Coordinates of C-alpha atoms and ligand atoms in Angstrom, one line a residue:
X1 CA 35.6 31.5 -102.7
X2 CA 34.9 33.6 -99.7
X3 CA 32.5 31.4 -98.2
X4 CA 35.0 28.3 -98.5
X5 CA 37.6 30.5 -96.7
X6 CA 35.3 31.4 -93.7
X7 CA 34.4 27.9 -93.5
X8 CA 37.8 26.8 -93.3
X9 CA 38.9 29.2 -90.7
X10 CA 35.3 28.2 -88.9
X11 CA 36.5 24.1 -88.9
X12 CA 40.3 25.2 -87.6
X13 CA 39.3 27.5 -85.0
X14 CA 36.6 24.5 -83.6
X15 CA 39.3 21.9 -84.5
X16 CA 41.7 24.4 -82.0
X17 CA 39.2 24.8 -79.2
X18 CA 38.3 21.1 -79.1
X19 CA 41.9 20.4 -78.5
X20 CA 42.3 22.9 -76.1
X21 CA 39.5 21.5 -74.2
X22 CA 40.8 18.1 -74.8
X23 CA 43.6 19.2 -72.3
X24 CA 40.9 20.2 -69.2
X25 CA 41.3 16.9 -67.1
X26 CA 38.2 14.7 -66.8
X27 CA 36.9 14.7 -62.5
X28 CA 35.3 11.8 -60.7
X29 CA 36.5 9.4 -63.1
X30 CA 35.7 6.3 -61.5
X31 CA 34.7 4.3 -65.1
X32 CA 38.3 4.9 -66.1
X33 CA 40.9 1.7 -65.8
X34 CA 42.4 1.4 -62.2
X35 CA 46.1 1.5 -62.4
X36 CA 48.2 -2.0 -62.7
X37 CA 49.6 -3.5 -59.3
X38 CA 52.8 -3.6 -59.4
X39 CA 55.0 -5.4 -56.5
X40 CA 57.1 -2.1 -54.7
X41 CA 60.8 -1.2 -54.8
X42 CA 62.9 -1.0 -51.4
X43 CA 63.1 2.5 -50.4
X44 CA 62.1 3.5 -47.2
X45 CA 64.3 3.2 -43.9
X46 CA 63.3 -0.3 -43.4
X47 CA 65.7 -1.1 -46.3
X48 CA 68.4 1.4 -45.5
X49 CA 67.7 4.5 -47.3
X50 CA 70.2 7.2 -46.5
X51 CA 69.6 10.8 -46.3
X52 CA 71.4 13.0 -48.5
X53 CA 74.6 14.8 -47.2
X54 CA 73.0 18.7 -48.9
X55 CA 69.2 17.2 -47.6
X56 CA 66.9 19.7 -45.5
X57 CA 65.3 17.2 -42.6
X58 CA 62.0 17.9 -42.4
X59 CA 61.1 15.5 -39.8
X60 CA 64.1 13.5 -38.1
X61 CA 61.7 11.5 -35.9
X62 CA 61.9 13.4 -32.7
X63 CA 60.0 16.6 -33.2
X64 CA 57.8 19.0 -35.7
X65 CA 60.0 22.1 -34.9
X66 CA 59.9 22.3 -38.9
X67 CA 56.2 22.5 -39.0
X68 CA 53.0 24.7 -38.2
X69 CA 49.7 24.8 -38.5
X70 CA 47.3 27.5 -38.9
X71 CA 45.9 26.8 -35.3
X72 CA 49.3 27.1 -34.0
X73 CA 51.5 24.7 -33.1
X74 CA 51.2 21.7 -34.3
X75 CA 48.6 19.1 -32.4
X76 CA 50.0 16.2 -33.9
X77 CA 51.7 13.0 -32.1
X78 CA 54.9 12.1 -32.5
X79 CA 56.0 8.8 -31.2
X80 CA 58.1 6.1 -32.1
X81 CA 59.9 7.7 -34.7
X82 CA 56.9 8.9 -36.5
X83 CA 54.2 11.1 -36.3
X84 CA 50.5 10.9 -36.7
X85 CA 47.7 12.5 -37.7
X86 CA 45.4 13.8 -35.0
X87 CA 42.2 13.8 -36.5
X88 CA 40.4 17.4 -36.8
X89 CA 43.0 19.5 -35.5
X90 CA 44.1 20.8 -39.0
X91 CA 47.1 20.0 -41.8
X92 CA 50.3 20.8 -41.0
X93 CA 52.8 23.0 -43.4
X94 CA 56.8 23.4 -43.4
X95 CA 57.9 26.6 -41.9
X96 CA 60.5 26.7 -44.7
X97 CA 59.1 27.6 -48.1
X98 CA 60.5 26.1 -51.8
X99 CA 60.2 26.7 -55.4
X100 CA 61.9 23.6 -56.9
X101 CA 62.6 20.3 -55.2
X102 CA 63.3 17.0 -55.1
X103 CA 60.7 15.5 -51.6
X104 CA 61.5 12.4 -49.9
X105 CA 58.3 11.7 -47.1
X106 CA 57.3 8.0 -45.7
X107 CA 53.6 7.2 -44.8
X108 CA 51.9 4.1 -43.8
X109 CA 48.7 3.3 -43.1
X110 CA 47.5 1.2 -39.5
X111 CA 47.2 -2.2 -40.4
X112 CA 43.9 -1.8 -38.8
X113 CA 43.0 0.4 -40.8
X114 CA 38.9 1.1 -41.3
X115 CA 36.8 2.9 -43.9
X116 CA 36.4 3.2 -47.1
X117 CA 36.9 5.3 -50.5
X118 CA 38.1 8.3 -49.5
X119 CA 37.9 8.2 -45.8
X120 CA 40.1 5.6 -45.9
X121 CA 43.9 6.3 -44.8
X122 CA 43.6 9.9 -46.6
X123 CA 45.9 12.4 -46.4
X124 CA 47.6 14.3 -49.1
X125 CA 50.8 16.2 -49.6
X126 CA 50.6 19.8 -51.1
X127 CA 53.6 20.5 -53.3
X128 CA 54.1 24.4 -52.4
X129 CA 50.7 23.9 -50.3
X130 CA 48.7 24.3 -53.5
X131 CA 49.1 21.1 -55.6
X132 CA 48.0 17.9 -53.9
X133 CA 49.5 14.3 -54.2
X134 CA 47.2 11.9 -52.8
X135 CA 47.7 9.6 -49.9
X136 CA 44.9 7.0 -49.4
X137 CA 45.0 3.2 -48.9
X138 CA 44.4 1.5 -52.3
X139 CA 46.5 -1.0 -52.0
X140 CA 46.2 -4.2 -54.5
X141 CA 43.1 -1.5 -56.1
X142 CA 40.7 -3.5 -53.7
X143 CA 39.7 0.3 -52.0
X144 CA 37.2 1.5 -55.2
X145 CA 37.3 5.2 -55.3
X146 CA 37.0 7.1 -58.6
X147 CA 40.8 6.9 -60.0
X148 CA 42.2 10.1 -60.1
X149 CA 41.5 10.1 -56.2
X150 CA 43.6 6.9 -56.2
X151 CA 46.9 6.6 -53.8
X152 CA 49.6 8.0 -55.8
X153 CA 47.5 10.4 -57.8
X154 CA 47.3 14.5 -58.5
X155 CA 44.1 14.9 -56.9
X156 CA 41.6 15.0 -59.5
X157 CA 43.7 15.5 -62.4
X158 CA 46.3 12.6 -63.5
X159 CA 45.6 8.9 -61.9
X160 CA 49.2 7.0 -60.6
X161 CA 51.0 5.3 -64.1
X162 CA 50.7 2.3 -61.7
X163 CA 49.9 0.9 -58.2
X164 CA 53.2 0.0 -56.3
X165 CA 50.9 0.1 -52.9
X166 CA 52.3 -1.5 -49.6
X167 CA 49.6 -3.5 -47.9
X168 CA 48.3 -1.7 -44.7
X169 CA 50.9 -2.0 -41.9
X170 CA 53.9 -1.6 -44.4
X171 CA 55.9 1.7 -44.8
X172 CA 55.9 3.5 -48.6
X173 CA 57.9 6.3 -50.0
X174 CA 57.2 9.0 -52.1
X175 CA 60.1 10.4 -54.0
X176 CA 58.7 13.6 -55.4
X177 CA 60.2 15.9 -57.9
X178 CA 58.7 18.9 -58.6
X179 CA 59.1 21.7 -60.8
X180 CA 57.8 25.0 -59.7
X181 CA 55.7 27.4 -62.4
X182 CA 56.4 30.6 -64.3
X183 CA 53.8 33.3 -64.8
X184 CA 53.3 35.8 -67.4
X185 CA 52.2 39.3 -66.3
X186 CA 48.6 38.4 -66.4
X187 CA 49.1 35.8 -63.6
X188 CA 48.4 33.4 -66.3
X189 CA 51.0 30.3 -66.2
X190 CA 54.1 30.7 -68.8
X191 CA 54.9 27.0 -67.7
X192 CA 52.6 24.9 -65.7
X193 CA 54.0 23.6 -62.5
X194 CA 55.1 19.8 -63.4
X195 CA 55.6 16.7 -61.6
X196 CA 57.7 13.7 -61.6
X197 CA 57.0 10.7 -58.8
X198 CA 58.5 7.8 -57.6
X199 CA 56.2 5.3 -55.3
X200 CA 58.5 2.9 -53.4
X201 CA 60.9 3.5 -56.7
X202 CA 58.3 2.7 -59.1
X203 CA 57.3 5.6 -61.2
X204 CA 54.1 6.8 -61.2
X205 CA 53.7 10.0 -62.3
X206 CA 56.2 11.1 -65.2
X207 CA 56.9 14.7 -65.6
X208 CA 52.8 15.3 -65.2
X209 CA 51.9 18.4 -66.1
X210 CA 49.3 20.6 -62.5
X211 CA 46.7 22.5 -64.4
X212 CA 46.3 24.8 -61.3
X213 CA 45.3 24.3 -57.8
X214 CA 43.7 21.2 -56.4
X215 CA 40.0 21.5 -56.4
X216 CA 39.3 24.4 -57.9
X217 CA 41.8 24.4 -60.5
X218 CA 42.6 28.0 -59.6
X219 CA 46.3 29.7 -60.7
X220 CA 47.8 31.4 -58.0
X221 CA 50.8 33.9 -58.8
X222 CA 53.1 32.2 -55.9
X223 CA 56.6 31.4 -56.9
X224 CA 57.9 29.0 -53.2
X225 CA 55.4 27.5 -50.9
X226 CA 55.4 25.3 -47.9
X227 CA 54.6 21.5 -48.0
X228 CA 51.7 20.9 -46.4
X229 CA 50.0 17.8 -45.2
X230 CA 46.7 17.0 -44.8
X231 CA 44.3 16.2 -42.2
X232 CA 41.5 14.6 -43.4
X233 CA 40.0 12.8 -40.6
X234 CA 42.0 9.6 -41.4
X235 CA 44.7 8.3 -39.0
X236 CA 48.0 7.8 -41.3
X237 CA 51.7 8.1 -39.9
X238 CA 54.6 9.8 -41.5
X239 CA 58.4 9.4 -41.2
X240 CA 61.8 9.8 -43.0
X241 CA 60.7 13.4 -44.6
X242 CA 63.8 15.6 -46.1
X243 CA 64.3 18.0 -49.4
X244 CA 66.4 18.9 -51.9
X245 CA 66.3 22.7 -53.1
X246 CA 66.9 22.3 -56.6
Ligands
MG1 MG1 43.8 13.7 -49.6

C-alpha cells in the first residue's frame, strides 16, 4: 500500500512539473504555422484617427522633447511629420515613465525597403523598456523569419493571432494595452505583466500573458518604465504616438 502511495504522489508531482514546463515558451520557432493574412482595419491618421482628449502625446510630429536616449539626446530625424531611425546611434525611451496603459504608436516601413529576416524593417517597442513588441516587415508572411520574431509578436515568446501587415510604404498602428505586474516579496511575479494588441484594429495578441524580460526572460522588480524604441540597424519611421495612464 505504501509503495502504491509513493508512486502515486511520484506520477502527480511529474504530471505537475511537466505542466509547469509546458508553460516555458518554445524560442526560434520557425517550424511553427505563420500567422493568417488578414486584410488591415483603418486606423492610423491617414484615415482620421483622433487623439484622445485625456491622451499624453508622445510624439506630435514636430519634435522628440518626450524622448532620450542613453547617449543623450536623441540622434534621430524628424521630418515630415515623422521621425526615423538613425541607424547605430541607439533606441530611444520616453522621459515619462508608466505602469498601466493603453499605447497608440504608427510605423511604416520605406517602400524601398531591403533585407531580410530580421534585418528587415526591425525595430521593436518595449512596454515599460523591458517587454518587447516586435516591429519587422512581414507583410503578406513573404519575409520568413522564425514566428515568434514575426511583426506583431512578443519577441520570442507569443507569435501575432494573425498578420494584418500593411505592404511596405503603407502606415500601421499598434494599439497596445498593457497591464503592468505585481511582485511578491521574493521579486518573484504575483501576476505576470499581460498584454492585449490591436494591429491596424485587428487583434493580435489577446490578453497574452510576458513571462519576464525579452531575451533573457529575466524578472525585474520594476513597477512604471519608459517606452522604448529600438534601434536595430533598420531604417523604419514612426508617427501618431500618445498614451493613456490607465
Ligand atoms: Mg526588434
Amino acid at each position: 500500500m505504501k509503495s502504491i502511495c509513493l508512486s502515486l504522489v511520484l506520477f502527480f508531482s511529474l504530471l505537475i512539473s511537466s505542466l509547469c514546463f509546458a508553460q516555458v515558451p518554445i524560442l526560434n520557432t520557425y517550424d511553427s504555422p505563420q500567422p493568417k493574412v488578414v486584410s488591415p482595419g483603418l486606423t492610423t491618421a491617414d484615415n482620421g484617427v483622433t487623439v484622445p482628449s485625456d491622451a499624453v502625446i508622445l510624439f506630435d510630429g514636430k519634435d522628440l522633447s518626450e524622448w532620450s536616449s542613453k547617449n543623450g539626446e536623441p540622434k534621430w530625424a524628424v521630418h515630415d511629420g515623422m521621425f526615423t531611425v538613425t541607424k547605430g546611434t541607439g533606441d530611444i525611451a520616453t522621459k515619462k515613465e508608466f505602469g498601466d496603459f493603453q499605447l497608440h504608436i504608427e510605423f511604416m516601413h520605406p517602400a524601398d525597403i531591403t533585407g531580410e529576416g530580421q534585418m528587415r524593417g526591425n525595430s521593436g517597442i518595449f512596454l515599460q523598456g523591458l517587454y518587447e513588441i516586435q516591429v519587422l516587415e512581414t507583410y503578406n508572411n513573404e519575409n520568413k523569419t522564425y514566428v515568434n520574431g514575426q511583426a506583431g509578436s512578443i519577441y520570442r515568446q507569443h507569435p501575432p493571432l494573425v498578420n494584418p501587415l500593411q505592404k511596405p510604404g503603407g502606415w500601421n498602428a499598434y494599439d497596445i494595452i498593457f497591464t503592468a505586474p505585481t511582485f511578491n516579496a521574493d521579486n518573484t511575479y504575483r501576476t505576470n505583466p499581460r498584454v492585449t494588441i490591436l494591429m491596424n484594429g485587428i487583434l493580435i495578441q489577446n490578453n497574452a500573458i510576458i513571462y519576464g524580460c525579452t531575451s533573457d526572460e529575466k524578472i525585474y522588480n520594476q513597477l512604471k518604465g519608459g517606452i522604448r524604441l529600438q534601434d536595430h540597424g533598420c531604417v523604419v519611421n514612426y508617427r501618431n504616438i500618445w498614451v493613456r495612464e490607465l
